[in-house]
XYZ file of C-alpha atoms in Angstrom:
738
model
C 40.056 -114.102 119.537
C 40.652 -114.349 115.788
C 37.470 -114.684 113.783
C 37.824 -118.376 113.067
C 34.317 -118.535 111.626
C 35.685 -117.013 108.461
C 39.072 -118.683 108.373
C 40.648 -122.056 107.782
C 44.120 -123.377 108.396
C 46.403 -125.315 106.050
C 49.632 -127.242 106.527
C 52.549 -127.561 104.136
C 56.188 -128.622 104.129
C 59.005 -126.556 102.661
C 61.975 -127.814 100.703
C 64.031 -127.421 103.897
C 61.784 -129.846 105.750
C 59.990 -127.222 107.829
C 56.248 -127.570 108.357
C 54.348 -124.310 108.014
C 50.856 -123.698 109.332
C 48.976 -120.928 107.533
C 45.626 -119.337 108.249
C 43.518 -118.183 105.325
C 40.533 -115.831 105.282
C 38.276 -115.334 102.250
C 39.803 -112.911 99.780
C 43.105 -112.694 101.637
C 46.556 -114.138 101.234
C 47.832 -116.809 103.593
C 49.200 -115.620 106.935
C 51.930 -117.697 108.525
C 50.747 -118.811 111.980
C 53.599 -121.116 113.019
C 56.648 -122.935 111.684
C 57.729 -126.341 112.981
C 61.469 -126.733 112.337
C 62.731 -129.778 110.493
C 63.515 -132.679 112.863
C 64.814 -136.181 112.043
C 62.046 -138.775 111.790
C 59.333 -136.256 112.729
C 56.290 -135.772 110.529
C 53.375 -133.353 110.809
C 50.609 -135.031 108.882
C 47.262 -133.444 109.580
C 45.564 -130.369 110.925
C 42.190 -129.333 112.354
C 40.894 -125.813 113.050
C 38.522 -125.519 116.015
C 35.489 -123.499 114.957
C 33.444 -124.309 118.072
C 33.784 -124.245 121.811
C 33.788 -127.759 123.358
C 30.342 -129.015 124.369
C 31.440 -130.286 127.776
C 32.924 -128.538 130.761
C 34.541 -129.899 133.852
C 37.409 -132.353 134.326
C 36.786 -134.067 130.988
C 36.712 -130.857 128.959
C 38.783 -131.283 125.781
C 42.051 -129.325 126.010
C 41.203 -127.020 123.118
C 38.896 -124.091 122.533
C 37.504 -122.106 119.629
C 40.298 -120.664 117.501
C 42.900 -123.320 118.393
C 44.708 -125.195 115.629
C 45.517 -128.848 116.304
C 48.333 -130.536 114.365
C 48.992 -134.284 114.199
C 52.622 -135.160 114.973
C 54.350 -138.508 114.665
C 57.932 -139.487 115.451
C 59.614 -142.753 114.471
C 62.714 -144.043 116.233
C 64.446 -147.383 116.632
C 62.777 -147.961 119.980
C 59.203 -147.025 119.239
C 56.867 -144.831 117.368
C 55.194 -141.927 119.126
C 52.221 -140.008 117.907
C 50.405 -137.086 119.362
C 48.713 -133.747 118.875
C 50.272 -130.301 119.103
C 48.002 -127.398 119.976
C 48.608 -123.960 118.454
C 46.774 -121.433 120.589
C 46.348 -117.799 119.512
C 47.865 -115.595 122.202
C 47.261 -111.820 122.189
C 50.472 -109.876 121.656
C 48.970 -106.438 121.093
C 45.554 -104.953 120.570
C 43.663 -107.112 118.072
C 46.686 -109.199 117.035
C 47.761 -112.721 117.949
C 50.659 -115.138 117.800
C 50.180 -118.909 117.725
C 52.179 -120.676 120.411
C 52.780 -124.423 120.290
C 52.165 -126.877 123.114
C 52.164 -130.685 122.910
C 48.848 -132.017 124.171
C 49.041 -135.764 123.796
C 51.710 -138.367 123.237
C 50.847 -142.036 122.811
C 52.610 -145.129 121.567
C 51.388 -146.531 118.309
C 51.321 -146.193 114.572
C 51.914 -142.781 112.970
C 48.707 -140.823 112.705
C 47.121 -139.493 109.552
C 44.755 -136.533 109.264
C 42.738 -134.680 111.897
C 39.232 -133.257 111.581
C 36.369 -131.833 113.621
C 32.777 -132.792 112.899
C 29.986 -130.170 112.904
C 29.430 -130.858 116.599
C 33.013 -130.106 117.596
C 34.174 -133.717 118.098
C 37.735 -134.527 117.042
C 38.722 -137.429 114.763
C 42.030 -138.803 113.543
C 43.120 -141.411 110.998
C 45.133 -144.591 111.451
C 46.194 -145.285 107.880
C 47.865 -148.609 108.663
C 44.540 -149.976 109.976
C 42.502 -148.066 107.382
C 40.429 -146.704 110.221
C 39.137 -143.346 111.421
C 39.167 -142.923 115.191
C 37.165 -140.632 117.423
C 39.255 -138.934 120.113
C 37.646 -138.448 123.508
C 39.252 -136.831 126.507
C 38.780 -138.133 129.999
C 39.455 -136.587 133.367
C 42.903 -135.061 133.630
C 43.383 -135.047 129.876
C 43.410 -138.826 129.440
C 43.110 -139.899 125.806
C 40.562 -142.392 124.544
C 40.636 -143.419 120.861
C 37.453 -145.151 119.756
C 37.172 -146.822 116.330
C 34.548 -144.867 114.458
C 34.728 -145.874 110.784
C 36.618 -148.533 108.827
C 37.426 -147.428 105.305
C 36.323 -150.073 102.770
C 39.205 -151.871 101.006
C 37.784 -150.919 97.613
C 38.544 -147.250 98.261
C 41.973 -145.971 97.307
C 42.751 -143.867 100.402
C 45.854 -141.881 101.341
C 44.907 -141.111 104.936
C 43.451 -137.621 104.422
C 39.835 -136.988 105.327
C 37.450 -134.200 106.299
C 33.915 -133.900 107.613
C 31.727 -131.484 105.673
C 29.517 -128.912 107.402
C 26.543 -131.229 106.864
C 28.336 -134.170 108.523
C 29.307 -136.208 105.444
C 32.672 -137.953 105.393
C 35.055 -137.128 102.547
C 38.174 -139.138 101.769
C 40.961 -138.304 99.348
C 42.979 -140.677 97.237
C 44.254 -141.205 93.733
C 47.581 -142.039 92.175
C 49.953 -140.122 89.916
C 48.688 -136.746 88.830
C 45.000 -137.596 89.298
C 43.436 -136.483 92.549
C 40.263 -138.164 93.749
C 37.714 -136.952 96.247
C 35.210 -139.512 97.563
C 32.079 -138.805 99.602
C 30.552 -141.261 102.052
C 27.228 -140.332 103.609
C 27.009 -142.261 106.874
C 23.239 -142.070 106.954
C 23.293 -141.444 110.711
C 23.935 -138.782 113.259
C 27.752 -138.730 113.441
C 27.830 -137.956 117.160
C 29.236 -140.690 119.416
C 26.623 -143.145 120.600
C 24.427 -142.801 117.527
C 23.503 -146.038 115.697
C 26.036 -147.127 113.112
C 24.693 -147.937 109.673
C 26.690 -149.038 106.625
C 28.048 -146.024 104.728
C 26.529 -144.916 101.478
C 29.289 -144.565 98.916
C 28.832 -141.835 96.353
C 30.622 -141.412 93.082
C 34.034 -139.778 93.362
C 35.096 -136.699 91.498
C 38.486 -136.052 89.979
C 40.473 -132.867 89.978
C 42.184 -132.767 86.621
C 45.991 -132.894 86.585
C 46.161 -132.409 90.337
C 47.006 -134.675 93.182
C 45.162 -134.100 96.444
C 47.678 -133.963 99.264
C 45.511 -132.688 102.080
C 42.246 -130.792 101.923
C 39.827 -128.830 104.078
C 36.346 -127.396 103.689
C 36.421 -123.718 102.787
C 32.644 -123.338 103.140
C 29.583 -125.524 102.566
C 30.247 -126.105 98.878
C 33.999 -125.769 98.363
C 37.147 -127.523 99.428
C 40.645 -126.109 99.583
C 43.178 -128.724 98.516
C 46.941 -129.028 98.168
C 47.866 -129.988 94.614
C 51.320 -131.379 95.327
C 53.239 -128.410 93.956
C 53.079 -126.432 97.165
C 50.073 -124.425 95.998
C 46.504 -124.527 97.241
C 43.444 -124.162 95.046
C 39.694 -124.212 95.531
C 37.293 -126.676 93.950
C 33.499 -126.573 94.082
C 31.623 -129.672 95.200
C 29.813 -131.049 92.158
C 26.032 -131.619 92.350
C 26.813 -135.268 91.536
C 27.764 -135.570 95.197
C 24.141 -134.978 96.197
C 22.813 -138.203 97.796
C 19.400 -137.597 96.248
C 20.917 -137.919 92.759
C 23.110 -140.961 93.394
C 21.953 -144.405 94.278
C 23.987 -146.379 96.743
C 26.438 -148.874 95.355
C 24.879 -152.356 95.344
C 25.993 -154.513 98.225
C 29.232 -156.284 97.456
C 29.899 -154.348 94.270
C 32.812 -152.099 93.498
C 32.292 -148.315 93.736
C 31.246 -146.552 90.590
C 33.730 -144.037 89.219
C 31.673 -142.359 86.537
C 31.365 -138.815 87.794
C 32.503 -135.952 85.572
C 35.771 -134.288 86.509
C 35.587 -131.604 89.156
C 36.935 -128.372 87.725
C 39.679 -126.625 89.632
C 39.021 -122.961 90.394
C 42.046 -120.742 90.884
C 40.536 -118.081 93.116
C 43.195 -117.838 95.809
C 46.715 -116.752 94.964
C 48.329 -118.376 97.984
C 50.992 -120.998 98.375
C 51.839 -122.911 101.486
C 55.476 -123.068 100.479
C 55.645 -119.792 98.592
C 53.514 -116.700 98.665
C 52.915 -114.523 95.619
C 55.444 -111.987 96.873
C 58.077 -114.732 97.150
C 57.422 -115.766 93.570
C 57.811 -112.126 92.543
C 61.159 -111.760 94.326
C 62.387 -114.977 92.749
C 61.383 -113.732 89.297
C 62.841 -110.241 89.881
C 66.243 -110.660 91.586
C 67.025 -106.957 91.202
C 64.250 -106.245 93.726
C 65.247 -109.071 96.067
C 68.860 -107.864 96.025
C 67.791 -104.429 97.281
C 66.128 -105.784 100.435
C 68.344 -105.897 103.508
C 68.267 -105.363 107.260
C 71.126 -104.111 109.404
C 71.090 -105.746 112.859
C 74.325 -103.906 113.723
C 76.011 -100.858 112.192
C 77.721 -101.534 108.864
C 76.277 -105.059 108.767
C 73.514 -105.133 106.176
C 72.207 -108.703 105.846
C 70.650 -109.257 102.386
C 67.211 -110.814 102.140
C 68.552 -114.035 100.622
C 70.671 -114.642 103.740
C 68.138 -113.795 106.424
C 67.544 -117.440 107.321
C 71.270 -118.171 107.514
C 72.252 -115.310 109.845
C 71.219 -115.626 113.538
C 70.367 -111.909 113.975
C 67.877 -112.073 111.086
C 66.725 -115.706 111.319
C 63.209 -114.701 112.388
C 62.646 -112.002 109.760
C 61.269 -114.210 106.985
C 58.680 -115.755 109.301
C 57.682 -112.333 110.558
C 57.456 -110.992 107.001
C 55.012 -113.802 106.148
C 52.886 -112.764 109.100
C 53.011 -109.070 108.203
C 52.092 -109.778 104.584
C 49.058 -111.743 105.724
C 47.829 -108.832 107.794
C 48.502 -106.297 105.047
C 46.757 -108.429 102.402
C 43.749 -108.876 104.690
C 43.571 -105.112 105.246
C 44.310 -105.551 108.948
C 46.433 -103.123 110.924
C 49.715 -104.622 112.069
C 50.556 -104.424 115.810
C 53.111 -101.625 115.607
C 54.559 -100.189 118.788
C 53.806 -96.531 118.093
C 50.222 -97.170 119.230
C 51.428 -97.952 122.746
C 53.597 -95.930 125.081
C 56.210 -98.634 125.637
C 59.602 -97.593 126.944
C 62.184 -99.142 124.568
C 64.659 -99.517 127.423
C 62.448 -101.227 130.002
C 59.517 -102.540 127.982
C 57.179 -100.913 130.509
C 54.219 -98.684 129.798
C 55.079 -95.040 130.372
C 52.305 -92.493 130.097
C 52.314 -89.666 132.578
C 54.264 -86.668 133.775
C 57.526 -88.598 133.802
C 57.568 -88.823 129.986
C 59.492 -85.625 129.530
C 61.863 -86.623 126.739
C 60.803 -87.405 123.208
C 61.783 -90.943 122.238
C 64.164 -90.995 119.336
C 64.983 -94.698 119.711
C 62.858 -97.831 119.719
C 63.548 -101.478 120.481
C 64.909 -103.936 117.948
C 61.591 -105.812 117.700
C 59.604 -102.622 117.178
C 62.011 -101.434 114.485
C 61.830 -104.812 112.707
C 58.017 -104.751 112.823
C 57.939 -101.229 111.390
C 60.289 -102.154 108.554
C 58.590 -105.468 107.722
C 55.114 -103.926 107.713
C 56.391 -101.340 105.235
C 58.164 -103.985 103.116
C 55.112 -106.276 103.120
C 52.909 -103.397 102.006
C 55.244 -102.420 99.147
C 55.366 -106.024 97.921
C 51.573 -106.271 98.158
C 51.212 -103.076 96.090
C 53.465 -104.584 93.408
C 51.987 -108.096 93.402
C 48.423 -106.785 93.262
C 49.276 -104.093 90.672
C 47.998 -101.167 92.708
C 50.129 -98.693 90.733
C 50.890 -98.465 86.991
C 54.659 -98.433 87.630
C 56.686 -101.520 88.548
C 59.443 -102.040 91.066
C 61.569 -104.012 88.631
C 61.657 -100.985 86.330
C 63.883 -99.085 88.768
C 67.645 -98.897 88.946
C 69.450 -100.672 91.763
C 70.131 -97.363 93.535
C 66.431 -96.418 93.437
C 65.468 -99.819 94.849
C 68.116 -99.512 97.559
C 66.575 -96.196 98.568
C 63.220 -97.928 98.975
C 64.184 -101.215 100.600
C 67.444 -101.008 102.523
C 66.281 -101.360 106.096
C 68.815 -98.841 107.349
C 67.097 -96.164 105.248
C 64.173 -96.477 107.672
C 65.767 -97.517 110.982
C 69.435 -97.773 111.915
C 70.979 -99.635 114.857
C 71.996 -97.145 117.521
C 75.132 -99.056 118.516
C 76.898 -102.391 118.131
C 74.532 -104.196 120.526
C 71.638 -103.895 118.076
C 69.209 -103.540 121.004
C 67.955 -100.078 120.075
C 67.252 -98.473 116.713
C 66.758 -94.884 115.644
C 64.834 -93.389 112.756
C 67.018 -92.489 109.774
C 66.013 -88.841 109.689
C 68.411 -88.197 106.837
C 66.165 -90.229 104.519
C 62.631 -90.181 105.970
C 62.767 -86.923 108.010
C 61.073 -86.395 111.381
C 57.875 -88.423 111.102
C 57.171 -92.114 111.485
C 55.309 -94.306 109.046
C 52.691 -95.658 111.414
C 50.040 -97.985 109.995
C 50.491 -98.749 106.264
C 46.895 -99.972 105.954
C 45.410 -96.693 107.201
C 47.889 -94.642 105.191
C 47.070 -96.521 101.982
C 43.363 -95.978 102.636
C 44.146 -92.261 102.866
C 46.099 -92.340 99.606
C 43.394 -94.188 97.694
C 40.269 -92.741 99.319
C 39.047 -96.324 99.746
C 37.825 -95.819 103.323
C 35.540 -92.792 103.847
C 36.338 -92.834 107.572
C 39.941 -91.977 106.641
C 39.467 -89.699 103.627
C 36.712 -89.017 101.138
C 37.776 -88.247 97.609
C 39.475 -89.695 94.544
C 42.646 -91.717 94.728
C 45.955 -89.901 94.524
C 47.287 -92.702 92.309
C 47.392 -91.370 88.755
C 48.576 -92.686 85.396
C 52.225 -91.982 86.230
C 54.451 -91.081 89.145
C 54.730 -87.406 88.309
C 51.015 -86.658 88.349
C 50.649 -88.859 91.446
C 53.266 -86.736 93.233
C 51.424 -83.594 92.156
C 48.092 -85.000 93.412
C 49.560 -85.731 96.858
C 51.243 -82.316 96.926
C 47.979 -80.622 95.978
C 46.338 -82.140 99.067
C 49.207 -80.887 101.226
C 48.851 -77.386 99.774
C 45.101 -77.309 100.330
C 44.896 -78.849 103.816
C 48.042 -78.762 105.940
C 48.855 -75.952 108.359
C 52.127 -75.284 110.171
C 51.944 -76.685 113.703
C 53.158 -75.147 116.946
C 56.261 -77.370 117.058
C 55.388 -78.931 120.437
C 58.261 -79.533 122.812
C 59.260 -83.033 123.850
C 56.957 -82.951 126.875
C 54.030 -81.668 124.790
C 53.839 -84.227 122.002
C 51.655 -86.682 123.944
C 49.062 -83.942 124.411
C 49.450 -82.927 120.757
C 49.219 -86.278 118.986
C 49.312 -89.026 121.591
C 52.769 -90.479 121.013
C 56.056 -89.845 122.788
C 58.094 -89.593 119.622
C 58.016 -88.095 116.138
C 54.510 -87.662 114.740
C 52.974 -90.749 113.089
C 51.725 -90.085 109.569
C 48.066 -90.592 110.498
C 48.245 -87.749 113.039
C 48.706 -85.465 110.045
C 46.019 -86.781 107.702
C 43.514 -87.015 110.572
C 42.332 -83.670 111.928
C 43.429 -82.870 115.477
C 43.543 -79.875 117.785
C 46.988 -78.396 118.307
C 47.082 -77.630 122.056
C 49.963 -75.243 121.430
C 48.183 -73.352 118.665
C 47.500 -69.656 119.035
C 44.096 -68.024 118.743
C 40.914 -69.627 117.421
C 42.732 -71.451 114.592
C 44.738 -73.505 117.077
C 41.578 -74.710 118.802
C 39.960 -76.060 115.637
C 40.765 -79.608 114.439
C 43.134 -79.228 111.504
C 45.712 -81.164 109.532
C 48.859 -80.101 111.366
C 52.453 -80.380 110.285
C 53.419 -80.500 113.942
C 57.065 -79.514 113.515
C 56.517 -77.672 110.248
C 58.689 -78.722 107.331
C 60.354 -81.530 109.309
C 56.991 -83.232 109.867
C 55.532 -82.494 106.418
C 58.679 -83.733 104.676
C 58.413 -87.008 106.597
C 54.688 -87.176 105.863
C 55.253 -86.883 102.116
C 58.286 -89.188 102.099
C 56.504 -92.028 103.903
C 53.330 -91.792 101.813
C 55.248 -91.724 98.527
C 57.274 -94.761 99.651
C 54.015 -96.637 100.290
C 53.270 -96.100 96.577
C 56.691 -97.522 95.642
C 58.006 -94.108 94.609
C 61.679 -93.548 95.546
C 62.026 -90.383 97.629
C 64.331 -88.929 100.264
C 64.665 -85.925 102.497
C 66.684 -82.843 101.550
C 68.183 -80.167 103.792
C 68.207 -76.408 103.228
C 70.829 -75.153 105.653
C 70.406 -72.057 107.770
C 72.161 -70.285 110.623
C 70.445 -69.067 113.780
C 72.391 -66.417 115.722
C 73.783 -67.897 118.911
C 73.669 -71.484 117.590
C 76.661 -73.795 117.712
C 75.872 -75.629 114.495
C 73.976 -75.197 111.274
C 70.232 -75.574 111.337
C 68.211 -76.689 108.355
C 64.766 -76.839 106.817
C 63.256 -80.105 105.599
C 62.504 -80.822 101.952
C 61.932 -83.733 99.586
C 63.593 -85.142 96.495
C 62.027 -87.560 93.982
C 65.053 -88.746 91.956
C 63.130 -90.874 89.440
C 60.993 -87.876 88.443
C 63.724 -85.259 88.934
C 61.518 -83.199 91.241
C 62.688 -81.564 94.459
C 61.604 -78.945 96.956
C 64.123 -77.870 99.577
C 61.554 -76.491 102.011
C 58.170 -78.222 102.227
C 56.753 -75.226 104.119
C 56.636 -73.650 100.647
C 53.615 -75.854 99.924
C 51.427 -74.565 102.755
C 53.144 -71.988 105.001
C 54.715 -69.429 102.666
C 52.527 -66.330 102.534
C 53.818 -65.698 99.040
C 52.480 -69.016 97.786
C 48.980 -69.240 99.298
C 46.639 -69.874 96.423
C 44.285 -72.679 95.330
C 45.134 -72.011 91.689
C 48.856 -72.497 92.135
C 50.067 -75.740 90.577
C 52.570 -77.872 92.540
C 54.611 -77.904 89.350
C 55.282 -74.194 89.880
C 57.023 -74.942 93.194
C 59.096 -78.064 92.481
C 62.627 -77.214 91.323
C 61.690 -73.548 91.553
C 59.407 -73.808 88.512
C 58.765 -76.080 85.522
C 61.484 -74.457 83.426
C 64.151 -74.850 86.115
C 66.940 -77.402 85.921
C 66.688 -80.176 88.532
C 70.434 -80.796 88.807
C 71.224 -77.099 89.111
C 68.490 -76.707 91.745
C 69.994 -79.504 93.861
C 73.465 -78.085 93.508
C 72.461 -74.539 94.406
C 70.383 -75.222 97.504
C 71.716 -78.582 98.685
C 75.349 -77.606 99.256
C 76.577 -77.920 102.837
C 77.799 -74.456 103.939
C 81.187 -73.961 105.511
C 80.437 -70.687 107.318
C 77.382 -69.071 108.940
C 77.438 -66.411 106.268
C 77.115 -69.025 103.523
C 74.204 -70.660 105.322
C 72.420 -67.346 105.772
C 72.965 -66.364 102.139
C 71.636 -69.697 100.898
C 68.500 -69.448 103.016
C 67.853 -65.885 101.844
C 68.305 -66.975 98.246
C 65.640 -69.638 98.745
C 63.273 -67.049 100.237
C 63.694 -64.961 97.099
C 62.861 -68.069 95.086
C 59.386 -68.135 96.673
C 58.905 -64.584 95.442
C 59.942 -65.558 91.927
C 57.502 -68.476 91.980
C 54.738 -66.123 93.122
C 55.512 -63.605 90.416
C 55.068 -66.256 87.736
C 51.572 -67.111 88.888
C 48.640 -64.846 88.113
C 46.597 -65.537 91.227
C 49.000 -65.270 94.139
C 48.126 -62.912 96.981
C 51.409 -61.198 96.171
C 50.083 -60.297 92.738
C 46.507 -59.433 93.647
C 47.598 -55.828 93.690
C 48.716 -56.179 90.083
C 45.424 -57.771 89.100
C 43.509 -55.141 91.052
C 45.471 -52.483 89.144
C 44.435 -54.049 85.845
C 40.831 -54.388 86.962
C 40.357 -50.838 88.219
C 42.707 -48.855 86.009
C 41.281 -46.337 83.583
C 44.394 -46.855 81.513
C 44.658 -49.547 78.877
C 44.743 -52.987 80.608
C 48.298 -53.588 79.469
C 49.537 -50.619 81.553
C 48.773 -50.971 85.309
C 48.138 -47.675 87.037
C 51.245 -46.223 88.630
C 50.064 -46.391 92.224
C 49.125 -50.049 92.230
C 52.095 -50.958 90.087
C 54.337 -49.330 92.679
C 52.519 -51.274 95.405
C 53.222 -54.562 93.608
C 56.885 -53.619 93.194
C 57.070 -52.865 96.915
C 55.620 -56.269 97.808
C 58.167 -58.057 95.653
C 61.124 -56.098 96.963
C 59.949 -56.740 100.534
C 60.169 -60.438 99.678
C 63.845 -60.040 98.891
C 63.930 -59.173 95.184
C 65.668 -56.147 93.816
C 63.522 -53.431 92.221
C 64.895 -54.401 88.809
C 64.050 -58.084 89.383
C 60.534 -57.170 90.512
C 59.925 -54.956 87.482
C 61.207 -57.586 85.099
C 59.012 -60.337 86.617
C 55.882 -58.183 86.415
C 56.548 -57.061 82.853
C 57.275 -60.637 81.774
C 53.959 -61.852 83.178
C 51.393 -59.108 82.454
C 49.936 -61.178 79.647
C 49.638 -64.139 82.039
C 47.424 -62.022 84.296
C 45.230 -60.964 81.412
C 44.898 -64.559 80.227
C 43.874 -65.669 83.696
C 41.166 -63.005 83.906
C 39.719 -64.176 80.587
C 39.857 -67.828 81.650
C 38.305 -67.109 85.055
C 35.455 -65.141 83.481
C 34.758 -67.994 81.064
C 34.679 -70.642 83.807
C 32.375 -68.562 86.035
C 30.211 -66.994 83.340
C 26.997 -68.195 84.990
C 27.876 -66.338 88.196
C 28.971 -63.063 86.593
C 26.894 -60.169 85.170
C 26.578 -59.889 81.425
C 25.764 -56.156 81.337
C 27.960 -53.151 82.042
C 31.228 -52.004 80.617
C 34.195 -54.274 80.078
C 35.897 -52.680 83.046
C 32.870 -53.327 85.278
C 32.745 -56.961 84.199
C 36.438 -57.390 84.976
C 35.886 -55.793 88.371
C 33.016 -58.221 89.076
C 35.253 -61.144 88.129
C 37.935 -59.920 90.493
C 35.458 -59.575 93.360
C 34.131 -63.114 92.775
C 37.682 -64.433 92.779
C 38.333 -62.750 96.151
C 35.181 -64.352 97.597
C 36.135 -67.824 96.376
C 39.665 -67.393 97.631
C 38.399 -66.372 101.078
C 36.175 -69.478 101.203
C 39.165 -71.646 100.323
C 41.261 -70.121 103.121
C 38.463 -70.783 105.626
C 38.168 -74.389 104.420
C 41.862 -74.968 105.039
């Protein structure tokens, strides 16, 4: 059941006449529980949240239980007026998640009802405004309704029909005219349970909420009330000590109530709105962002966000987005289908030897949930200013890349029943749980990742921080076949992001490394590209997949490697294996900046043009792939600490010649390594000669940073040798840690 002990429910009406029921937990945004559509002459006027189980059992047990929401409903027609109560019961839909389903409990003839409230003992009360009376509702055998007059509101009190019972049993009424809201406390002086003696109420001084009407209220905790201010927003107000019966004498018999209390200050500590959430206000204020949001229920039929309610295939998306946003804001994991082995064709659970084909399609509902959970998270990041950059600072094309639904999932055919991942944008991994992924990115949950947040002062350094983690932790997986992915990461489809940032054993791994829990890029660059794309998108950074084409002898079509492209930062890498699986580029001192675009001095546009062209022949594909392999060698040759160049450093360290002139044997060895990587002898010589000073600078810097660990005696050559040996030890420790 939902934890109703820490939640309340509120009711509000939209400009379209719908009545929305929201649940609210401390510190979280409102989550839409249910929407009652607009109906002629129908009014939903009050709400009560059951925090207790009923006291009685048997045939006269009240037809509600802890966690239910009861809503007062009245309908006026020419023939009669009908009033009743609708029960919203939380029904499990997936592990830990619920939907509220409506069922009419009671229908009686009579005047329209007012508010509803439970007392601290779990008894239900309703208001009859026309009789200025509060009624206790009892349930007889078979669900029969018995309304017993419980309290008549004095004529001197300006009352609008709303009331609530505080946790200590006091009765609160709301009233007021114009823009002044009034909250009035009546201490009954008795046990409020039915059958207790009835004494005249003790009227306490009211308190005003400045410039706010009170159009419905509920107790948030012992000392605070949540009230509707008439604008569609809810705010909290603290109960003033003037309400304390010990400090206020009862009004003399027959006299008018005293209205001398100081005004009750409004406290804006919840940024929720019954009619509009903060993300809705943001989209209204930033139409360029709203215009980028769309969902495609059928191919070539992108329905923009502003028309979701008007189009039948998307009519439920806004309601579901409200619900997703509530979960995201509360830090709760949304019920996404990748956690369950549900066959998208039959809806049946399928775990076992018959699951031999990897699922590349999912159902319409699962695709919608995946997209809306992602969209809700991105809006939450913007509204709550989790990153220094802003969505409304992007171009329309960048926003389209982030928020067009078809960039995540595309309808498989015209029926719109099945959807497939858009691998051309997000590669071969699935987003999974945004809450867990954001905890990984920020380091906010030690059970997910310990360490500083990847979010930096700007997008570029944030991208480098994420890439640095990939370089230091990810290993190339065994590329499990379609019937091996369940054993590998527990899902019959592409790898969810969290199966990469959580250590797992690769059952297809070779040797002792494969049997140790690691961070695996299960399908190599295709998985790691998707991993980086999804995580960057969760930080509102536009990004897409790239393809480096290749040709495998005997194939019937071009193959390709997966890469990533960050257009706003003009950074790209055509093969994400370069970050963690290229032997030329293994080094903890290598900066990600050295790899993107082929190096910091490289031209982004030229890089895209050179390696992103679609080949027309196998020979072109092979040549392009070989050219990229040589690029790894060039990157290595520019960096002083690559394994490729250890021979050069070793030559400098051990040579009896001047340091600027590596000894011939080791120099020749370095040339051989570079030419084996695909460079010509002339290219290798030029790269080494251009970067000798870089090596010498690194030695000096390394010795300075590790001075406390290095000897201070001996010749210069001996000290350089000691520095080199320490570097080798540290590098070996880093490789083990990976």
